[in-house]
Amino acid sequence: MPATKFICPNGERVPIKECLNSCKQKERCMFLPTLRAIAKSLDRGIKGPTVTELISGVRETYLKKTTSYAVNPQSVLYSLHGQAVHTIHEDNMDGEILGEIRLNDKITSGKFDLFGKIIDNEEGVLGDLKVTSSYKIMKALGIYKEDVETGEIYKSGLKKGQPKTRKIFRYDGVRHVWDWSVQLNYYRRLLEEAEFHVQRMFIQALCRDNSLKTAAERGITKPVYIIPIHRISNHWLDKYFGTKAKLLQQAIRTKRLPSPCSLKETWEGKKCLEYCDARENCPHAQELALLKEQKAI
Ligand code: SF4
Ligand code: SF4
């Protein structure tokens, strides 16, 4: 079931149809065509689970498919920005590039963004476009900060006699690209099943907060980064997606709520408290919210 309500800036829930007919608040939070585009993007009419749905927790996807829920139109707008980036490529594909084609297999379906000569003259390059935060790009590039000694010593105060330090950027950290990697590798798998050979894979990440001071503080100084993605074995992909698709089908058939999503899927619980659209229908999210409240007292 796609989302049925919008969350207004004051936190009230409004059925999407009612919002599109007339705004229940003092003034509209966005232009009407923007809200219509957001509403349209929420129901893509795809039956089976998609690659991105299977990368999310099984409980999240189950709840989104079976219960009515509300979304903040402003957050959905970010994914529409992503689609707008796709649109600018449409007239520039030069016949040697394929784009935006949905491929299926017996487990799932996925729509890749770009495939072909997308970097230079090398054939078989698969690319995915992301519009994302400087935080996500910093993690994906393995950027972190480290204290290095300046050669000076504190002459007074609590730190007297201790060496002074300053923070410098390092670029050799662990690259946190797991979800991008799994997604792109499954598109590769679908393309290879359709007899296209994929040589290399890349993410083109557009930073949505690039002009802010926080981006520079995270070592993100450019608006766009091209990030290479490595191959994952087909055996692993089949096992991962196959197991999750099976659990989801089982839950839908028996109408039983699957186990809570894993710590990795919930970003150590942060997603349950603030970002998961299914959280209002999820007992685990409510338990976590209660615990947080009790801790704050
Ligand atoms: S336009 Fe915005 S503020 Fe008005 S009802 Fe819709 S979501 Fe709420
Ligand atoms: S609130 Fe957390 S556990 Fe519940 S569906 Fe969302 S991500 Fe999964």
Short mmCIF file of N, CA, C and O and ligand atoms in Angstrom, two decimals, residues 6 8-9 14 19 23-25 27-29 35 73, ligand 1:
data_model
loop_
_atom_site.label_atom_id
_atom_site.label_comp_id
_atom_site.label_asym_id
_atom_site.label_seq_id
_atom_site.Cartn_x
_atom_site.Cartn_y
_atom_site.Cartn_z
N PHE A 6 -0.01 12.88 4.02
CA PHE A 6 1.14 13.78 4.09
C PHE A 6 1.26 14.29 5.53
O PHE A 6 0.24 14.49 6.20
N CYS A 8 2.12 17.47 7.54
CA CYS A 8 2.29 18.93 7.36
C CYS A 8 3.47 19.42 8.22
O CYS A 8 3.85 18.74 9.18
N PRO A 9 4.02 20.60 7.92
CA PRO A 9 5.14 21.11 8.73
C PRO A 9 4.82 21.20 10.23
O PRO A 9 5.72 21.08 11.06
N VAL A 14 -2.53 14.62 7.03
CA VAL A 14 -3.65 14.97 6.16
C VAL A 14 -3.71 13.94 5.03
O VAL A 14 -2.68 13.67 4.39
N CYS A 19 -5.33 16.98 0.84
CA CYS A 19 -4.30 18.02 0.69
C CYS A 19 -4.30 18.56 -0.73
O CYS A 19 -4.23 19.77 -0.93
N CYS A 23 -5.59 22.95 0.91
CA CYS A 23 -4.67 22.88 2.06
C CYS A 23 -5.44 23.08 3.36
O CYS A 23 -6.27 23.98 3.46
N LYS A 24 -5.18 22.20 4.35
CA LYS A 24 -5.90 22.29 5.64
C LYS A 24 -5.24 23.31 6.56
O LYS A 24 -5.77 23.65 7.61
N GLN A 25 -4.06 23.77 6.21
CA GLN A 25 -3.34 24.70 7.09
C GLN A 25 -3.51 26.13 6.57
O GLN A 25 -4.20 26.36 5.58
N GLU A 27 -1.37 28.07 5.07
CA GLU A 27 -0.86 28.23 3.70
C GLU A 27 -0.18 26.95 3.24
O GLU A 27 0.27 26.15 4.07
N ARG A 28 -0.11 26.77 1.92
CA ARG A 28 0.51 25.58 1.35
C ARG A 28 2.01 25.56 1.67
O ARG A 28 2.67 26.61 1.63
N CYS A 29 2.52 24.34 1.96
CA CYS A 29 3.95 24.24 2.26
C CYS A 29 4.77 24.12 0.97
O CYS A 29 5.98 24.27 0.99
N LEU A 35 3.47 19.11 -5.10
CA LEU A 35 2.79 18.12 -4.25
C LEU A 35 2.17 17.02 -5.10
O LEU A 35 2.19 15.85 -4.73
N PRO A 73 6.23 15.33 2.85
CA PRO A 73 6.48 15.62 1.43
C PRO A 73 7.87 16.22 1.17
O PRO A 73 8.45 16.01 0.12
S1 SF4 B 1 -0.07 21.70 1.39
FE1 SF4 B 1 1.40 21.13 2.99
S2 SF4 B 1 0.60 22.19 4.81
FE2 SF4 B 1 -1.08 22.11 3.32
S3 SF4 B 1 -2.25 20.26 3.80
FE3 SF4 B 1 -0.77 19.72 2.24
S4 SF4 B 1 0.99 18.96 3.38
FE4 SF4 B 1 -0.25 20.10 4.81
#
